[in-house]
mmCIF file of C-alpha atoms in Angstrom:
data_model
loop_
_atom_site.group_PDB
_atom_site.id
_atom_site.type_symbol
_atom_site.label_atom_id
_atom_site.label_comp_id
_atom_site.label_asym_id
_atom_site.label_seq_id
_atom_site.Cartn_x
_atom_site.Cartn_y
_atom_site.Cartn_z
ATOM 1 C CA UNK I 13 -18.031 -13.261 -12.876
ATOM 2 C CA UNK I 14 -20.996 -14.090 -13.446
ATOM 3 C CA UNK I 15 -19.484 -13.469 -16.777
ATOM 4 C CA UNK I 16 -17.870 -17.461 -16.101
ATOM 5 C CA UNK I 17 -19.114 -20.312 -16.409
ATOM 6 C CA UNK I 18 -17.942 -21.192 -12.856
ATOM 7 C CA UNK I 19 -19.255 -21.145 -9.292
ATOM 8 C CA UNK I 20 -18.866 -17.657 -8.466
ATOM 9 C CA UNK I 21 -16.804 -19.350 -5.010
ATOM 10 C CA UNK I 22 -14.304 -21.109 -6.707
ATOM 11 C CA UNK I 23 -13.471 -17.877 -8.511
ATOM 12 C CA UNK I 24 -13.605 -15.297 -5.679
ATOM 13 C CA UNK I 25 -10.991 -19.056 -3.767
ATOM 14 C CA UNK I 26 -8.586 -18.323 -6.854
ATOM 15 C CA UNK I 27 -8.347 -14.546 -6.394
ATOM 16 C CA UNK I 28 -7.692 -14.893 -2.228
ATOM 17 C CA UNK I 29 -4.551 -17.323 -3.804
ATOM 18 C CA UNK I 30 -3.919 -15.076 -6.273
ATOM 19 C CA UNK I 31 -3.469 -12.615 -3.997
ATOM 20 C CA UNK I 32 -1.239 -14.708 -1.600
ATOM 21 C CA UNK I 33 1.239 -15.575 -4.068
ATOM 22 C CA UNK I 34 1.682 -11.895 -5.171
ATOM 23 C CA UNK I 35 1.579 -10.691 -1.322
ATOM 24 C CA UNK I 36 4.170 -14.019 -0.482
ATOM 25 C CA UNK I 37 6.569 -12.892 -3.671
ATOM 26 C CA UNK I 38 6.554 -9.282 -2.985
ATOM 27 C CA UNK I 39 6.330 -8.229 0.794
ATOM 28 C CA UNK I 40 6.608 -11.517 2.662
ATOM 29 C CA UNK I 41 9.950 -13.043 0.885
ATOM 30 C CA UNK I 42 11.591 -9.019 0.597
ATOM 31 C CA UNK I 43 10.979 -8.365 4.190
ATOM 32 C CA UNK I 44 12.572 -11.880 5.561
ATOM 33 C CA UNK I 45 15.742 -11.449 3.206
ATOM 34 C CA UNK I 46 16.230 -7.500 4.102
ATOM 35 C CA UNK I 47 15.838 -9.124 8.276
ATOM 36 C CA UNK I 48 18.272 -11.766 7.166
ATOM 37 C CA UNK I 49 21.148 -8.648 6.099
ATOM 38 C CA UNK I 50 20.644 -7.383 8.523
ATOM 39 C CA UNK I 51 21.089 -9.767 11.412
ATOM 40 C CA UNK I 52 20.424 -13.575 11.534
ATOM 41 C CA UNK I 53 16.249 -14.424 11.150
ATOM 42 C CA UNK I 54 14.805 -17.589 12.954
ATOM 43 C CA UNK I 55 12.282 -20.159 12.573
ATOM 44 C CA UNK I 56 9.223 -18.261 14.764
ATOM 45 C CA UNK I 57 10.441 -14.967 12.536
ATOM 46 C CA UNK I 58 10.181 -16.242 9.706
ATOM 47 C CA UNK I 59 7.403 -18.104 10.560
ATOM 48 C CA UNK I 60 5.255 -14.425 11.609
ATOM 49 C CA UNK I 61 5.718 -12.807 9.241
ATOM 50 C CA UNK I 62 4.741 -15.230 5.984
ATOM 51 C CA UNK I 63 1.734 -15.748 8.886
ATOM 52 C CA UNK I 64 0.966 -12.469 9.390
ATOM 53 C CA UNK I 65 1.471 -11.273 5.388
ATOM 54 C CA UNK I 66 -0.589 -14.711 4.414
ATOM 55 C CA UNK I 67 -3.542 -14.257 6.864
ATOM 56 C CA UNK I 68 -4.242 -10.806 6.021
ATOM 57 C CA UNK I 69 -3.899 -10.774 2.475
ATOM 58 C CA UNK I 70 -7.884 -12.210 1.693
ATOM 59 C CA UNK I 71 -9.249 -10.471 4.644
ATOM 60 C CA UNK I 72 -7.892 -7.087 2.783
ATOM 61 C CA UNK I 73 -8.701 -8.310 -0.379
ATOM 62 C CA UNK I 74 -12.001 -8.561 0.922
ATOM 63 C CA UNK I 75 -12.466 -5.240 1.928
ATOM 64 C CA UNK I 76 -11.523 -3.932 -0.939
ATOM 65 C CA UNK I 77 -13.823 -5.848 -3.033
ATOM 66 C CA UNK I 78 -16.410 -7.076 -0.646
ATOM 67 C CA UNK I 79 -19.864 -7.329 -2.074
ATOM 68 C CA UNK I 80 -22.192 -5.696 1.031
ATOM 69 C CA UNK I 81 -21.222 -3.689 4.077
ATOM 70 C CA UNK I 82 -21.469 -6.424 5.886
ATOM 71 C CA UNK I 83 -18.402 -8.855 4.427
ATOM 72 C CA UNK I 84 -16.078 -5.189 4.591
ATOM 73 C CA UNK I 85 -17.919 -4.781 7.949
ATOM 74 C CA UNK I 86 -15.978 -8.507 9.165
ATOM 75 C CA UNK I 87 -12.833 -8.332 7.714
ATOM 76 C CA UNK I 88 -12.055 -4.483 8.768
ATOM 77 C CA UNK I 89 -12.976 -6.409 11.628
ATOM 78 C CA UNK I 90 -11.320 -9.424 11.999
ATOM 79 C CA UNK I 91 -8.009 -7.351 11.182
ATOM 80 C CA UNK I 92 -7.981 -4.799 13.716
ATOM 81 C CA UNK I 93 -8.830 -8.064 16.147
ATOM 82 C CA UNK I 94 -5.382 -9.709 15.464
ATOM 83 C CA UNK I 95 -4.280 -6.605 14.678
ATOM 84 C CA UNK I 96 -5.144 -5.584 18.658
ATOM 85 C CA UNK I 97 -3.740 -8.612 19.179
ATOM 86 C CA UNK I 98 -0.419 -8.804 18.617
ATOM 87 C CA UNK I 99 -0.157 -5.625 20.684
ATOM 88 C CA UNK I 100 -1.240 -7.301 23.531
ATOM 89 C CA UNK I 101 -0.219 -9.990 23.464
ATOM 90 C CA UNK I 102 2.353 -11.318 20.730
ATOM 91 C CA UNK I 103 2.868 -11.323 17.066
ATOM 92 C CA UNK I 104 2.959 -14.765 16.619
ATOM 93 C CA UNK I 105 -0.423 -15.274 18.006
ATOM 94 C CA UNK I 106 -1.790 -12.137 16.046
ATOM 95 C CA UNK I 107 -0.349 -13.916 12.797
ATOM 96 C CA UNK I 108 -1.945 -17.949 13.916
ATOM 97 C CA UNK I 109 -4.705 -15.589 14.320
ATOM 98 C CA UNK I 110 -4.864 -13.801 11.204
ATOM 99 C CA UNK I 111 -3.556 -17.177 9.347
ATOM 100 C CA UNK I 112 -6.437 -19.186 10.399
ATOM 101 C CA UNK I 113 -9.237 -16.247 9.695
ATOM 102 C CA UNK I 114 -7.187 -15.330 6.403
ATOM 103 C CA UNK I 115 -7.844 -19.562 6.192
ATOM 104 C CA UNK I 116 -11.545 -19.970 7.336
ATOM 105 C CA UNK I 117 -12.314 -16.402 4.341
ATOM 106 C CA UNK I 118 -10.839 -18.702 1.221
ATOM 107 C CA UNK I 119 -12.570 -21.991 2.531
ATOM 108 C CA UNK I 120 -15.919 -20.368 2.715
ATOM 109 C CA UNK I 121 -15.339 -18.294 -0.865
ATOM 110 C CA UNK I 122 -16.713 -15.029 0.340
ATOM 111 C CA UNK I 123 -17.751 -13.679 -3.571
ATOM 112 C CA UNK I 124 -15.559 -10.156 -4.259
ATOM 113 C CA UNK I 125 -17.333 -7.932 -6.898
ATOM 114 C CA UNK I 126 -15.484 -7.028 -10.675
ATOM 115 C CA UNK I 127 -15.025 -4.229 -12.167
ATOM 116 C CA UNK I 128 -17.937 -3.532 -12.861
ATOM 117 C CA UNK I 129 -19.341 -3.569 -10.055
ATOM 118 C CA UNK I 130 -16.667 -1.761 -8.166
ATOM 119 C CA UNK I 131 -16.346 1.368 -11.077
ATOM 120 C CA UNK I 132 -15.868 4.388 -9.029
ATOM 121 C CA UNK I 133 -18.097 6.184 -6.729
ATOM 122 C CA UNK I 134 -18.961 10.104 -7.506
ATOM 123 C CA UNK I 135 -17.368 10.725 -3.875
ATOM 124 C CA UNK I 136 -17.174 15.048 -2.386
ATOM 125 C CA UNK I 137 -16.487 17.377 -4.869
ATOM 126 C CA UNK I 138 -12.751 18.926 -3.898
ATOM 127 C CA UNK I 139 -10.192 20.671 -5.799
ATOM 128 C CA UNK I 140 -7.535 18.693 -4.508
ATOM 129 C CA UNK I 141 -6.099 15.298 -6.760
ATOM 130 C CA UNK I 142 -4.657 13.464 -3.708
ATOM 131 C CA UNK I 143 -8.956 13.868 -1.699
ATOM 132 C CA UNK I 144 -9.892 13.356 -4.043
ATOM 133 C CA UNK I 145 -8.918 9.983 -4.917
ATOM 134 C CA UNK I 146 -9.123 9.813 -1.716
ATOM 135 C CA UNK I 147 -12.771 9.744 -1.158
ATOM 136 C CA UNK I 148 -13.782 8.449 -4.620
ATOM 137 C CA UNK I 149 -11.541 5.358 -4.878
ATOM 138 C CA UNK I 150 -12.146 2.536 -1.921
ATOM 139 C CA UNK I 151 -8.685 1.454 -3.569
ATOM 140 C CA UNK I 152 -6.965 3.879 -3.089
ATOM 141 C CA UNK I 153 -8.787 4.202 0.871
ATOM 142 C CA UNK I 154 -7.786 0.537 1.461
ATOM 143 C CA UNK I 155 -4.219 0.227 -0.627
ATOM 144 C CA UNK I 156 -3.224 3.819 1.589
ATOM 145 C CA UNK I 157 -4.463 1.948 5.228
ATOM 146 C CA UNK I 158 -2.687 -1.801 4.797
ATOM 147 C CA UNK I 159 -0.001 -0.093 3.607
ATOM 148 C CA UNK I 160 -0.090 2.133 7.300
ATOM 149 C CA UNK I 161 -1.055 -0.515 8.747
ATOM 150 C CA UNK I 162 2.322 -3.030 6.902
ATOM 151 C CA UNK I 163 4.786 -0.393 8.250
ATOM 152 C CA UNK I 164 3.952 0.130 11.448
ATOM 153 C CA UNK I 165 3.662 -3.499 11.995
ATOM 154 C CA UNK I 166 7.303 -3.805 10.184
ATOM 155 C CA UNK I 167 8.721 -0.873 12.314
ATOM 156 C CA UNK I 168 7.453 -1.973 15.237
ATOM 157 C CA UNK I 169 9.418 -5.822 14.285
ATOM 158 C CA UNK I 170 12.327 -3.496 13.938
ATOM 159 C CA UNK I 171 11.929 -2.164 16.990
ATOM 160 C CA UNK I 172 11.746 -5.523 18.705
ATOM 161 C CA UNK I 173 14.661 -6.486 16.957
ATOM 162 C CA UNK I 174 16.533 -3.789 17.922
ATOM 163 C CA UNK I 175 16.842 -2.414 14.633
ATOM 164 C CA UNK I 176 16.999 2.120 15.056
ATOM 165 C CA UNK I 177 16.298 2.260 10.864
ATOM 166 C CA UNK I 178 12.039 3.608 10.607
ATOM 167 C CA UNK I 179 12.302 1.828 7.427
ATOM 168 C CA UNK I 180 8.247 1.444 7.991
ATOM 169 C CA UNK I 181 7.674 5.419 6.689
ATOM 170 C CA UNK I 182 9.151 3.661 3.137
ATOM 171 C CA UNK I 183 6.328 1.052 2.739
ATOM 172 C CA UNK I 184 4.127 3.969 3.407
ATOM 173 C CA UNK I 185 4.687 5.900 0.418
ATOM 174 C CA UNK I 186 4.670 2.275 -2.269
ATOM 175 C CA UNK I 187 1.133 3.507 -3.122
ATOM 176 C CA UNK I 188 0.872 2.767 -6.229
ATOM 177 C CA UNK I 189 -2.864 4.325 -7.624
ATOM 178 C CA UNK I 190 -2.129 7.390 -5.609
ATOM 179 C CA UNK I 191 1.952 7.329 -7.373
ATOM 180 C CA UNK I 192 0.408 6.700 -10.532
ATOM 181 C CA UNK I 193 -2.260 8.695 -10.211
ATOM 182 C CA UNK I 194 -2.112 10.455 -13.817
ATOM 183 C CA UNK I 195 -1.628 7.250 -15.500
ATOM 184 C CA UNK I 196 -4.832 6.502 -14.283
ATOM 185 C CA UNK I 197 -6.297 8.888 -14.948
ATOM 186 C CA UNK I 198 -5.107 9.427 -18.962
ATOM 187 C CA UNK I 199 -8.160 12.544 -19.196
ATOM 188 C CA UNK I 200 -7.233 14.601 -16.309
ATOM 189 C CA UNK I 201 -3.524 13.940 -17.633
ATOM 190 C CA UNK I 202 -4.588 15.209 -20.695
ATOM 191 C CA UNK I 203 -6.668 18.317 -18.752
ATOM 192 C CA UNK I 204 -3.018 19.658 -17.137
ATOM 193 C CA UNK I 205 -1.122 18.561 -20.091
ATOM 194 C CA UNK I 206 -2.948 21.186 -22.243
ATOM 195 C CA UNK I 207 -3.135 23.126 -20.058
ATOM 196 C CA UNK I 208 -1.289 26.683 -19.150
ATOM 197 C CA UNK I 209 1.115 26.466 -16.105
ATOM 198 C CA UNK I 210 1.104 22.252 -16.144
ATOM 199 C CA UNK I 211 4.047 22.290 -13.941
ATOM 200 C CA UNK I 212 1.582 24.121 -10.729
ATOM 201 C CA UNK I 213 -0.133 21.632 -10.676
ATOM 202 C CA UNK I 214 2.244 18.831 -10.315
ATOM 203 C CA UNK I 215 4.476 21.058 -7.523
ATOM 204 C CA UNK I 216 0.793 21.226 -5.996
ATOM 205 C CA UNK I 217 0.418 17.452 -6.402
ATOM 206 C CA UNK I 218 3.653 16.707 -5.280
ATOM 207 C CA UNK I 219 3.410 18.670 -2.150
ATOM 208 C CA UNK I 220 -0.147 17.395 -0.983
ATOM 209 C CA UNK I 221 1.039 13.693 -2.146
ATOM 210 C CA UNK I 222 4.224 14.818 0.340
ATOM 211 C CA UNK I 223 2.325 16.119 2.500
ATOM 212 C CA UNK I 224 0.000 13.058 2.758
ATOM 213 C CA UNK I 225 3.229 10.535 3.429
ATOM 214 C CA UNK I 226 4.786 13.000 6.455
ATOM 215 C CA UNK I 227 1.557 11.892 8.484
ATOM 216 C CA UNK I 228 1.536 8.163 6.926
ATOM 217 C CA UNK I 229 4.621 7.077 8.159
ATOM 218 C CA UNK I 230 4.756 9.473 11.359
ATOM 219 C CA UNK I 231 2.293 7.419 11.634
ATOM 220 C CA UNK I 232 4.342 4.167 11.007
ATOM 221 C CA UNK I 233 7.554 5.193 12.633
ATOM 222 C CA UNK I 234 6.351 6.856 15.526
ATOM 223 C CA UNK I 235 3.233 5.136 16.245
ATOM 224 C CA UNK I 236 4.879 1.298 17.599
ATOM 225 C CA UNK I 237 7.009 3.149 20.652
ATOM 226 C CA UNK I 238 8.144 6.876 19.554
ATOM 227 C CA UNK I 239 12.351 6.569 21.084
ATOM 228 C CA UNK I 240 13.659 10.413 21.682
ATOM 229 C CA UNK I 241 16.874 8.967 21.644
ATOM 230 C CA UNK I 242 17.729 9.865 18.041
ATOM 231 C CA UNK I 243 13.619 11.644 17.348
ATOM 232 C CA UNK I 244 15.617 14.135 15.032
ATOM 233 C CA UNK I 245 16.929 11.440 12.963
ATOM 234 C CA UNK I 246 13.687 9.590 12.752
ATOM 235 C CA UNK I 247 12.127 12.908 11.889
ATOM 236 C CA UNK I 248 14.343 13.939 8.594
ATOM 237 C CA UNK I 249 14.124 10.457 7.944
ATOM 238 C CA UNK I 250 9.967 10.866 7.588
ATOM 239 C CA UNK I 251 10.739 13.436 5.771
ATOM 240 C CA UNK I 252 13.447 12.692 3.733
ATOM 241 C CA UNK I 253 11.107 9.927 2.572
ATOM 242 C CA UNK I 254 8.147 11.470 1.879
ATOM 243 C CA UNK I 255 9.164 14.332 -0.143
ATOM 244 C CA UNK I 256 11.812 12.119 -2.583
ATOM 245 C CA UNK I 257 8.715 9.679 -3.734
ATOM 246 C CA UNK I 258 6.897 12.636 -3.858
ATOM 247 C CA UNK I 259 9.464 13.997 -6.613
ATOM 248 C CA UNK I 260 9.783 10.704 -8.076
ATOM 249 C CA UNK I 261 6.333 9.783 -9.035
ATOM 250 C CA UNK I 262 5.314 13.054 -10.118
ATOM 251 C CA UNK I 263 8.887 13.071 -11.971
ATOM 252 C CA UNK I 264 7.948 9.930 -13.430
ATOM 253 C CA UNK I 265 3.981 10.948 -14.449
ATOM 254 C CA UNK I 266 5.586 14.133 -16.138
ATOM 255 C CA UNK I 267 8.005 12.952 -17.944
ATOM 256 C CA UNK I 268 7.578 9.310 -18.324
ATOM 257 C CA UNK I 269 3.060 8.666 -17.987
ATOM 258 C CA UNK I 270 1.410 5.173 -18.715
ATOM 259 C CA UNK I 271 -1.527 6.327 -21.563
ATOM 260 C CA UNK I 272 -1.119 2.974 -23.958
ATOM 261 C CA UNK I 273 -2.907 0.595 -21.730
ATOM 262 C CA UNK I 274 -5.732 -1.852 -21.954
ATOM 263 C CA UNK I 275 -6.956 -2.313 -18.336
ATOM 264 C CA UNK I 276 -6.060 -0.331 -15.215
ATOM 265 C CA UNK I 277 -3.867 -3.484 -14.150
ATOM 266 C CA UNK I 278 -1.344 -2.477 -16.355
ATOM 267 C CA UNK I 279 -0.754 0.544 -15.000
ATOM 268 C CA UNK I 280 -1.177 -0.769 -10.838
ATOM 269 C CA UNK I 281 1.067 -3.900 -11.357
ATOM 270 C CA UNK I 282 4.042 -2.124 -13.834
ATOM 271 C CA UNK I 283 7.625 -2.554 -12.256
ATOM 272 C CA UNK I 284 8.553 0.891 -12.545
ATOM 273 C CA UNK I 285 5.410 1.289 -9.578
ATOM 274 C CA UNK I 286 8.591 0.122 -6.940
ATOM 275 C CA UNK I 287 10.612 3.131 -8.061
ATOM 276 C CA UNK I 288 9.595 6.013 -6.134
ATOM 277 C CA UNK I 289 10.307 3.702 -2.647
ATOM 278 C CA UNK I 290 13.489 2.998 -3.687
ATOM 279 C CA UNK I 291 13.909 6.578 -4.160
ATOM 280 C CA UNK I 292 12.589 7.064 -1.123
ATOM 281 C CA UNK I 293 14.653 4.284 0.772
ATOM 282 C CA UNK I 294 18.124 4.872 -1.017
ATOM 283 C CA UNK I 295 17.761 9.137 -0.170
ATOM 284 C CA UNK I 296 16.288 8.115 3.387
ATOM 285 C CA UNK I 297 19.044 5.990 4.529
ATOM 286 C CA UNK I 298 21.821 7.939 2.865
ATOM 287 C CA UNK I 299 20.501 11.227 5.305
ATOM 288 C CA UNK I 300 19.941 8.480 8.193
ATOM 289 C CA UNK I 301 23.555 7.488 7.796
ATOM 290 C CA UNK I 302 25.100 10.912 8.070
ATOM 291 C CA UNK I 303 23.044 12.799 10.564
ATOM 292 C CA UNK I 304 23.601 10.562 12.601
#
């Protein structure tokens, strides 16, 4: 941020604003549209979803790219307080609280660090690509935790509206840093591609990715309130979602990797990031309909 002749707080506010607009377009509007197609959505529910997402956006961005541990810890405590308040009182109360916290974060303009200051730290050595990525990349850690939290809240909202379909498991597989792992690491993909038994490495990665999505999906689906009436259907839905998303992601990385990028943001923002979640949603919904 020091490269630009603009105050750091102004640049931070601009980053918070862009992040909020992205959340509005990619999270709020699709969720409202989905609920509207299932049943008529009320204004309080629409306001709750909007405030919840827009309030969490600056806090998640600060948690991801905060300059100091104090900033990141404060963002984590604020997010945890909002989630606990939503469980104890009501989602609307939590949404209002998170909206106030996000507004305060925007007005104060807490600095966020750039790519050079946010380089990947060397984590513990491990033979697992998934565990190594989770251990060394803060972006992947925050993205995974945020998706599980969003999936948990979305599934709880669906339960409150009487919907039985556990779509919270679909949200956790929208993990672009893991789905596009080899595109983000061209040197690793070159080594995997030139070494013998490439298929074995890809199969191991797919199994590990499916296992991670299975754990995250189980937390998102069974965390709010396990329903014994259709417990078997929920398990089948989570397993189908995790396996199909992992398979779709690995197939895309094998056949159509993105290697001609200049910035990693081009991989993260590419429209193909929605393919694993869409494939998982279609297959798991079909499996849900057949097993009921």
